[in-house]
mmCIF file of C-alpha atoms and ligand atoms in Angstrom:
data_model
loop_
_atom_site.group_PDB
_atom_site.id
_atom_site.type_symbol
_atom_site.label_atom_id
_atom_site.label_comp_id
_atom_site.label_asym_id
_atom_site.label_seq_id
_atom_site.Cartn_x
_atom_site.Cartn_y
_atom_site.Cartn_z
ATOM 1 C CA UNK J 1 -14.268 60.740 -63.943
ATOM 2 C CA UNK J 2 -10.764 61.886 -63.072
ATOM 3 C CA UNK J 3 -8.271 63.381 -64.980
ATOM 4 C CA UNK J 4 -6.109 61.532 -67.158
ATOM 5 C CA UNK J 5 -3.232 63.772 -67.153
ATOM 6 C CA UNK J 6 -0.216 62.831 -65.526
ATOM 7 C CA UNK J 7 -0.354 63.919 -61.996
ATOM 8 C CA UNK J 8 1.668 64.035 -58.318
ATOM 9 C CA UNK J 9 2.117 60.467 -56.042
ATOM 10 C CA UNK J 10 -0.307 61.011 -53.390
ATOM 11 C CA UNK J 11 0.780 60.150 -49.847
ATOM 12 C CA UNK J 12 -1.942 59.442 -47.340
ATOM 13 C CA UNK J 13 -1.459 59.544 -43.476
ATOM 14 C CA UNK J 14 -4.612 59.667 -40.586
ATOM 15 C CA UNK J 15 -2.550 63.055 -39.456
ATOM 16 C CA UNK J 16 1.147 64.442 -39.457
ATOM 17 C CA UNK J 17 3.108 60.422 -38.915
ATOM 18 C CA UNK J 18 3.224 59.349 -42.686
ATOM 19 C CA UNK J 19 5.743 62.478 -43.230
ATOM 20 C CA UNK J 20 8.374 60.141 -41.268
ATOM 21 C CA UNK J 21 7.802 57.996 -44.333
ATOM 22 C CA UNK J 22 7.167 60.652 -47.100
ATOM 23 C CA UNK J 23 10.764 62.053 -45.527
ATOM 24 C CA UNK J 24 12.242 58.667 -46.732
ATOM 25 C CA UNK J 25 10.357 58.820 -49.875
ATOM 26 C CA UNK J 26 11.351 62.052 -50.779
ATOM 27 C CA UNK J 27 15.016 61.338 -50.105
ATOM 28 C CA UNK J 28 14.922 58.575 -52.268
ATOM 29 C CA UNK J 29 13.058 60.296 -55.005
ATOM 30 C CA UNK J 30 13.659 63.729 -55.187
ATOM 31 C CA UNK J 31 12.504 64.778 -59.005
ATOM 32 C CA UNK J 32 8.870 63.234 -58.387
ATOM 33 C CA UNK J 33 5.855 65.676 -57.234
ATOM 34 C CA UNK J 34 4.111 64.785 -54.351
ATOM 35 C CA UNK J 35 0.921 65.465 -52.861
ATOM 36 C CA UNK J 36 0.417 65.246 -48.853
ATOM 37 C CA UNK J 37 -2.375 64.913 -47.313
ATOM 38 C CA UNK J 38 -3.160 64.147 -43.519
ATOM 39 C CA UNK J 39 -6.672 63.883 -41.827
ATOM 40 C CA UNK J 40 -5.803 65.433 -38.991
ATOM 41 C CA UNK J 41 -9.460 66.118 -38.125
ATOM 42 C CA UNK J 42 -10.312 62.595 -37.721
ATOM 43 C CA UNK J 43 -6.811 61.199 -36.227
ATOM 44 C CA UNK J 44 -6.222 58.738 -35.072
ATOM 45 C CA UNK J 45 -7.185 56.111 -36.856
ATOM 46 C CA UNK J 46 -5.539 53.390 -34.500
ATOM 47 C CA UNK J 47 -8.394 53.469 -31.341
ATOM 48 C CA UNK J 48 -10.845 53.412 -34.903
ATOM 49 C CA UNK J 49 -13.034 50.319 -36.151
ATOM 50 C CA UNK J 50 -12.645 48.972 -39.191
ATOM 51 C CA UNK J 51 -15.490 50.282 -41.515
ATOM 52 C CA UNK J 52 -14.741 53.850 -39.994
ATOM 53 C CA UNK J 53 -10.871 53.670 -41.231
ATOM 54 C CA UNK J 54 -12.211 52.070 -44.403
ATOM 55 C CA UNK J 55 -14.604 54.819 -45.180
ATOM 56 C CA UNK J 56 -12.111 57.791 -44.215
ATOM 57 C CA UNK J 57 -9.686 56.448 -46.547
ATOM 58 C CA UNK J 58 -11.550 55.652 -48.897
ATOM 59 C CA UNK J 59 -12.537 59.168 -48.850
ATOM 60 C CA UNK J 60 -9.285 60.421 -48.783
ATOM 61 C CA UNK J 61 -7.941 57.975 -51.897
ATOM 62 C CA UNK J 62 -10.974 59.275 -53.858
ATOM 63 C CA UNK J 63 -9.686 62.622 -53.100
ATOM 64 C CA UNK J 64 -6.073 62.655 -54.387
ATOM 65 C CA UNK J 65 -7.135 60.929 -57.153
ATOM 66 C CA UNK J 66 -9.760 63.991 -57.856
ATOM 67 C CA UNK J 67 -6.285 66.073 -57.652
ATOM 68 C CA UNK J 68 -4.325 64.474 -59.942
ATOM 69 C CA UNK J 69 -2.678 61.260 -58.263
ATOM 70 C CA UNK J 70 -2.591 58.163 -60.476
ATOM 71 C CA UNK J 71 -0.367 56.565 -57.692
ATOM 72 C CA UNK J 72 -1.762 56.784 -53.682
ATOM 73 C CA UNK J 73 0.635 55.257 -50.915
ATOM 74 C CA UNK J 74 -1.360 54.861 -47.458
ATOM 75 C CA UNK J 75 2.004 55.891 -45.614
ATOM 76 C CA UNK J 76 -0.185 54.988 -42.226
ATOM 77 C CA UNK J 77 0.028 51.603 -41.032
ATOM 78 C CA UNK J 78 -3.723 51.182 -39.217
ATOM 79 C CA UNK J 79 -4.614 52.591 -43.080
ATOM 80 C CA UNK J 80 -3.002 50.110 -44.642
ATOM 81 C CA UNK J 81 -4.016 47.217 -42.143
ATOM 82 C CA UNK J 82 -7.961 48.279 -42.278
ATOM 83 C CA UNK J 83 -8.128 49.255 -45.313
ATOM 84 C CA UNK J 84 -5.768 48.671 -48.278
ATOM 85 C CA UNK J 85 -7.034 45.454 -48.931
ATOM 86 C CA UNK J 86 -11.003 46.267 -49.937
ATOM 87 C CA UNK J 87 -10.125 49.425 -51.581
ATOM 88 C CA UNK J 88 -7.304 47.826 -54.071
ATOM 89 C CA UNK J 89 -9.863 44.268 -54.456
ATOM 90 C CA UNK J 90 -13.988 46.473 -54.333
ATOM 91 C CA UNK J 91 -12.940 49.761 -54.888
ATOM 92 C CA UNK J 92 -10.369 50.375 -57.630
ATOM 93 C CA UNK J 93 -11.847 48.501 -60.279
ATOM 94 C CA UNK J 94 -14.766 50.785 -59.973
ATOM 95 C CA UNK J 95 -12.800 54.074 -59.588
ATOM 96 C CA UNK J 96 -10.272 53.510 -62.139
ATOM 97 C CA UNK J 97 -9.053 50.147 -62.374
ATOM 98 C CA UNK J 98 -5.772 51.764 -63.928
ATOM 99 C CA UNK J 99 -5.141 53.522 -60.902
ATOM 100 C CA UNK J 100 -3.149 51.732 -57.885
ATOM 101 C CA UNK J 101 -2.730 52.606 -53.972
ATOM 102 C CA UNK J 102 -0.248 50.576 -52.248
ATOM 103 C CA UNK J 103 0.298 50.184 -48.618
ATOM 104 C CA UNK J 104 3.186 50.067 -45.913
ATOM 105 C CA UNK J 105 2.955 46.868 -44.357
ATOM 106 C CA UNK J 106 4.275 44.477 -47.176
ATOM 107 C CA UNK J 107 7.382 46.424 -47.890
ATOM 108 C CA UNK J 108 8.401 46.604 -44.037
ATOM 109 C CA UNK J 109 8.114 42.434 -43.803
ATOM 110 C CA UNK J 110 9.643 41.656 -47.232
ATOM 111 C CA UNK J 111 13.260 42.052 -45.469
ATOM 112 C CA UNK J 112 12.051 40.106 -42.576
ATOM 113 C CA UNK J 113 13.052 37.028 -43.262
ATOM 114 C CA UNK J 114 17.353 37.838 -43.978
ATOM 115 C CA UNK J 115 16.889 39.590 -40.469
ATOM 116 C CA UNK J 116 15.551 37.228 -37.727
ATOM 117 C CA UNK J 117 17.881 34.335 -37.078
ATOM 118 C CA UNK J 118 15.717 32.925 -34.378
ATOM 119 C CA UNK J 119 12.857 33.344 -36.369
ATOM 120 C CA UNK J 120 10.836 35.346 -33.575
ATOM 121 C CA UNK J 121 9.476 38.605 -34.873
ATOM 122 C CA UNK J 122 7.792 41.432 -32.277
ATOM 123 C CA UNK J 123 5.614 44.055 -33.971
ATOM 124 C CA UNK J 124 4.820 47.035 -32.081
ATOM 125 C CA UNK J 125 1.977 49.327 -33.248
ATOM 126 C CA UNK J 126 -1.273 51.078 -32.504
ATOM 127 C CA UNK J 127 -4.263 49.220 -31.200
ATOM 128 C CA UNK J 128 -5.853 48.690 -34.654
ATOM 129 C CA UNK J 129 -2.975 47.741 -36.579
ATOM 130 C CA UNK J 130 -2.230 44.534 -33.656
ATOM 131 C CA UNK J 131 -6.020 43.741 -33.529
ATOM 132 C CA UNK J 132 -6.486 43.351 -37.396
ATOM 133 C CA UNK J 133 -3.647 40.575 -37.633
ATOM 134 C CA UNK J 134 -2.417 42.011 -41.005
ATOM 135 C CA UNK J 135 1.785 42.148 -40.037
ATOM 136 C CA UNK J 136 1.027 38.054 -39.153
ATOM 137 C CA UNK J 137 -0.701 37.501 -42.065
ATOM 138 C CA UNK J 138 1.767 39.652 -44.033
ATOM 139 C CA UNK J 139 4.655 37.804 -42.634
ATOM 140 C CA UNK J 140 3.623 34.233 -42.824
ATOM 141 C CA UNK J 141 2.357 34.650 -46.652
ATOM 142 C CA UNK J 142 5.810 35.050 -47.168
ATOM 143 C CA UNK J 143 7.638 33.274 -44.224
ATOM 144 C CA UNK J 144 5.663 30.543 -42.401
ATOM 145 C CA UNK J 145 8.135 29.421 -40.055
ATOM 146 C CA UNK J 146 8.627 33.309 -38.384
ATOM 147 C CA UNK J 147 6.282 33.135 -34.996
ATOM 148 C CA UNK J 148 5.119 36.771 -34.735
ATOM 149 C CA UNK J 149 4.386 38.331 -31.260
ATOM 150 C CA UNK J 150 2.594 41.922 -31.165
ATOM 151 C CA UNK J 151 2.287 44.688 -29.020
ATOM 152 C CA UNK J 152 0.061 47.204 -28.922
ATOM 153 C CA UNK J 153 1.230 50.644 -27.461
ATOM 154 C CA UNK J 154 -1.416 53.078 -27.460
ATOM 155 C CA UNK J 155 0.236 56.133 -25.719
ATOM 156 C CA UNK J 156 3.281 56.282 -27.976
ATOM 157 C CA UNK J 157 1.506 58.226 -30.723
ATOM 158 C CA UNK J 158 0.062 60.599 -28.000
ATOM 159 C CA UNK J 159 3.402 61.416 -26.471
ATOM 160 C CA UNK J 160 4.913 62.256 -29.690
ATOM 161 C CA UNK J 161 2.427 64.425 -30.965
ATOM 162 C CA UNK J 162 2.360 66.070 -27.543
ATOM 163 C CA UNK J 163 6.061 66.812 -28.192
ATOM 164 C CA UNK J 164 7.032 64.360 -25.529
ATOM 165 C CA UNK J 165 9.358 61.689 -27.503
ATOM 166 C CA UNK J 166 12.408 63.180 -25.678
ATOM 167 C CA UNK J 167 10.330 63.594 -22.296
ATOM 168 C CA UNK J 168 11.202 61.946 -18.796
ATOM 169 C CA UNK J 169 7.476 60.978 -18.184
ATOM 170 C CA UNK J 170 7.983 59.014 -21.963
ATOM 171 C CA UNK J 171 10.832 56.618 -20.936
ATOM 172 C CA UNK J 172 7.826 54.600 -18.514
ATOM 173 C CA UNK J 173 5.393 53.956 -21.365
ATOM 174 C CA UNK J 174 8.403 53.500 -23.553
ATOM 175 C CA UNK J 175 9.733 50.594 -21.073
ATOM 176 C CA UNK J 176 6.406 49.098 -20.461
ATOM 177 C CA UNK J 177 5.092 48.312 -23.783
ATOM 178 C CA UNK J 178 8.860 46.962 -24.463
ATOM 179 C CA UNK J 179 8.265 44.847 -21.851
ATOM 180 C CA UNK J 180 5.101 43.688 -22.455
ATOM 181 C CA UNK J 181 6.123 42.377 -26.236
ATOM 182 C CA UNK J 182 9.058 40.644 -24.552
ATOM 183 C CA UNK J 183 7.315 38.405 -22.021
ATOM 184 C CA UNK J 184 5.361 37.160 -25.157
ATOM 185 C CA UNK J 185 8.165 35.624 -26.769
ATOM 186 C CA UNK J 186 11.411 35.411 -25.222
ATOM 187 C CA UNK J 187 12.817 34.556 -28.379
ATOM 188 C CA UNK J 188 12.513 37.207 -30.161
ATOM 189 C CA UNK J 189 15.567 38.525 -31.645
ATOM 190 C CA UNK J 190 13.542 41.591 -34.011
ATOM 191 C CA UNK J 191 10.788 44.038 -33.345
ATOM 192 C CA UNK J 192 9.165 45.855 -36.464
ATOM 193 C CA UNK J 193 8.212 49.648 -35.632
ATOM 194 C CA UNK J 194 4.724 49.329 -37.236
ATOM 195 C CA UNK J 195 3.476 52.799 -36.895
ATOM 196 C CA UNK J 196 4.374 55.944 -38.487
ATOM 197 C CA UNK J 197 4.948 57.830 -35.323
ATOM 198 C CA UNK J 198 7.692 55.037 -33.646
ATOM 199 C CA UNK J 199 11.147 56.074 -35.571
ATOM 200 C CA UNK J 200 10.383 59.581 -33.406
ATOM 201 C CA UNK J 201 10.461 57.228 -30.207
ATOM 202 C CA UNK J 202 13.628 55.269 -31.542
ATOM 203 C CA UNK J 203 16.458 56.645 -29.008
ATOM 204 C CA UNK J 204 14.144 56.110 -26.136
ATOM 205 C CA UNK J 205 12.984 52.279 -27.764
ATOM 206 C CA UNK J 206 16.720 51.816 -28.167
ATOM 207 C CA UNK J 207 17.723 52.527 -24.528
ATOM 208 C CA UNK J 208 15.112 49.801 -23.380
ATOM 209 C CA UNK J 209 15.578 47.376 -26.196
ATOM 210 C CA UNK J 210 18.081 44.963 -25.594
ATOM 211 C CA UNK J 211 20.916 44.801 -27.944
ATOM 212 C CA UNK J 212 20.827 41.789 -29.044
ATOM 213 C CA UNK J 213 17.094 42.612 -30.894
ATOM 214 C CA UNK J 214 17.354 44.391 -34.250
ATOM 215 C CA UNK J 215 14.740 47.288 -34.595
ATOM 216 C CA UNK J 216 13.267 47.776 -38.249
ATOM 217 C CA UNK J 217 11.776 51.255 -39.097
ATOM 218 C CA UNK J 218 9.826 51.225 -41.807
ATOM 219 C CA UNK J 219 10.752 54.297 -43.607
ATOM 220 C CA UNK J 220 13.703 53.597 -45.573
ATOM 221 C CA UNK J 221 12.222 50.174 -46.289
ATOM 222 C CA UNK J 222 8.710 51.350 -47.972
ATOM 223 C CA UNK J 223 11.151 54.428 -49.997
ATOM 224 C CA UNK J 224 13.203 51.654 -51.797
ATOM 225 C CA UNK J 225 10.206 49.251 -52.486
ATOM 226 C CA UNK J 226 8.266 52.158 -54.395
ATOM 227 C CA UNK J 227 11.345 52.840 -55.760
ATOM 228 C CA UNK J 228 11.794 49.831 -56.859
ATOM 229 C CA UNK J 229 7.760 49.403 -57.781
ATOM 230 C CA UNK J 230 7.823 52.125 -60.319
ATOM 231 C CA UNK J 231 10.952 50.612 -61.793
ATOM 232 C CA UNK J 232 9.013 47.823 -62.333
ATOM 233 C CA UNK J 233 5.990 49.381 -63.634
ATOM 234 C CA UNK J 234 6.937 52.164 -66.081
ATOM 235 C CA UNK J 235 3.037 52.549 -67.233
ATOM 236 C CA UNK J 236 2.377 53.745 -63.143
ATOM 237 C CA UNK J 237 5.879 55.433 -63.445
ATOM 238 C CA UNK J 238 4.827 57.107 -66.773
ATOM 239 C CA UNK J 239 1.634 58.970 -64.917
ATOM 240 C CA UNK J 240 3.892 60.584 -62.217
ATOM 241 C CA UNK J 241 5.053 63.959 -63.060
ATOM 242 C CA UNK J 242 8.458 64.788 -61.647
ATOM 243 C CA UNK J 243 8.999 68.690 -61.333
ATOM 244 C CA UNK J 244 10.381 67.874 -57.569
ATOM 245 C CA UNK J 245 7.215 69.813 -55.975
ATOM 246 C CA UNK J 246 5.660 69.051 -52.823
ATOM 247 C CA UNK J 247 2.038 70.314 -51.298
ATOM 248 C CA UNK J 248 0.623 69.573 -48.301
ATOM 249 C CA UNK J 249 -3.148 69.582 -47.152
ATOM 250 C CA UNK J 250 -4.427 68.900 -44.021
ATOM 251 C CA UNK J 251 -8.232 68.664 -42.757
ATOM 252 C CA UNK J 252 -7.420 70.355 -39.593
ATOM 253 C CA UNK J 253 -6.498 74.091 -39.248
ATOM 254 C CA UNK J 254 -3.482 74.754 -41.141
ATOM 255 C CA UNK J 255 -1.411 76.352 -38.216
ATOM 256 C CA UNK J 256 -1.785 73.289 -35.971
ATOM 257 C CA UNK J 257 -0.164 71.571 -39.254
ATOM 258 C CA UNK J 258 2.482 73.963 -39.850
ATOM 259 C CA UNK J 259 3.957 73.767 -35.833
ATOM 260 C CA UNK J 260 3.362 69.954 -35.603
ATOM 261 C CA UNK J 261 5.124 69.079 -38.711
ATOM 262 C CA UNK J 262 8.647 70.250 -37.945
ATOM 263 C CA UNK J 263 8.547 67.162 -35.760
ATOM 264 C CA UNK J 264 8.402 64.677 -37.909
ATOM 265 C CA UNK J 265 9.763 66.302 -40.703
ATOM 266 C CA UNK J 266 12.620 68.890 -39.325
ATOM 267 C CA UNK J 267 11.439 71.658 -41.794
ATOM 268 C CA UNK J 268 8.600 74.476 -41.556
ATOM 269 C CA UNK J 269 5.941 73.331 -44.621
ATOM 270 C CA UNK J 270 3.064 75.574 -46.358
ATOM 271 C CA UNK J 271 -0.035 73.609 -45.863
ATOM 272 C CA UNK J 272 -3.578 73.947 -47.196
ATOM 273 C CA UNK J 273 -7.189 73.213 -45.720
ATOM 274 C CA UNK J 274 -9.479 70.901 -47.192
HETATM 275 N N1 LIG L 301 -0.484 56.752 -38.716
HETATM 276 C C1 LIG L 301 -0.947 55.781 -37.752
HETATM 277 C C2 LIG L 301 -0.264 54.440 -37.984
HETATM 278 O O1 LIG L 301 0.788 54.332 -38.615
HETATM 279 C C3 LIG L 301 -0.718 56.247 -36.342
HETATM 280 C C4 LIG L 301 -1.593 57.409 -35.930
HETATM 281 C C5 LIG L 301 -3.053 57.073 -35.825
HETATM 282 O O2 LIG L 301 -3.422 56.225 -34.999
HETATM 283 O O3 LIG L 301 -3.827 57.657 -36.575
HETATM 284 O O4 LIG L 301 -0.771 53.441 -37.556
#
């Protein structure tokens, strides 16, 4: 059904917030070919239930595989949360079982546990993400003993695609949610950044954070683990072609793409409708 040629790593986001996390990626591997694509048309995905998520990214999987991808990372947390799980268990082995998609959440909690010392972790991320339990579940499959406290902040990802991360208005939504995580727990001496959009936010979560708590962006984290991934996997490694080109597609109009981008990713892009 799809080609077997070698082909680009697909990177999936609901809209423009996975290219804070294909920015990492690309960093870290610079000679691979990428493929972006962002469903912009139907963002967000966070205030979305869980078959709707499902069935967009299914959709959008089943797409970059059509184009070439052998390898598909959801770089979108409420993605990964919704929908990683059914799609890697029901859905590959029907698609092409030699095909893989891997998510963000896994390789933001594997450095959990050398972090937290009081073993109190805060997660703060869209409304869907928090509701379907996956960081907690995530976390505790690996480290039992972390208690996990999470926050759901649904006007972050709003302000920053407004252009409002460095705003005046931002620093009361910025303080509240903050807040909110922190009556919780006390305790907690970490807070995980679970959404694609937050590392915009991070001077502003900074300035109401207190000190003592350690903020984890995901980024960085999820760029090393696929490096690391297709290290370990030279048969996955072996189907990604590494000219060092990147395309972008979007489902929205391509102008709306083209201005919003240079937010998250400090550089004008081409970008194509699909
Ligand atoms: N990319 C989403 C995430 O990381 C945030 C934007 C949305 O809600 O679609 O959860």
């Amino acid at each position: 059904m799809f080609s077997s040629v070698p082909g680009p790593i697909g990177i999936f986001d609901s809209g423009y917030g996975g290219l804070t996390i294909f920015d990492k990626i690309r960093a870290a591997m610079p000679g691979y070919d990428y493929i972006y694509l962002g469903d912009n048309a139907r963002a967000p995905y966070g205030t979305r239930s869980f078959e709707v998520v499902y069935e967009f990214t299914l959709q959008a999987v089943t797409k970059l595989f059509e184009m070439g991808c052998h390898l598909v990372i959801l770089a979108c947390n409420t993605a990964s949360a919704k929908a990683l799980r059914s799609i890697q268990i029901n859905d590959l082995p029907h698609l092409d079982p030699a095909r893989r998609v891997l998510g963000v959440i896994r390789p933001t909690v594997e450095c959990i546990g050398n972090i937290t010392r009081s073993r109190h972790v805060g997660v703060l991320a869209t409304g869907g993400t928090i509701k379907s339990e996956s960081y907690p579940l995530e976390i505790h499959k690996l480290f039992p003993d972390i208690k996990v406290s999470g926050e759901a902040c649904p006007l972050w990802v709003s302000l920053v695609e407004n252009n409002e991360a460095q705003g005046d208005g931002t620093d009361y939504f910025v303080r509240k949610y903050i807040n909110e995580l922190l009556a919780k727990d006390r305790e907690i001496d970490t807070a995980i950044l679970g959404c694609t959009h937050y590392p915009i936010l991070l001077p502003k979560i900074r300035k109401y954070m207190p000190e003592s708590i350690t903020i984890v962006s995901q980024g960085k984290l999820v760029a090393d683990s696929l490096k690391d991934y297709l290290h370990r996997h030279p048969e996955i490694d072996a189907q990604c072609t590494q000219n060092g080109k990147c395309s972008y597609y979007t489902t929205e109009a391509e102008d709306k793409f083209t201005e919003s981008a240079s937010i998250f990713l400090n550089e004008a892009v081409t970008v194509q409708r699909i």
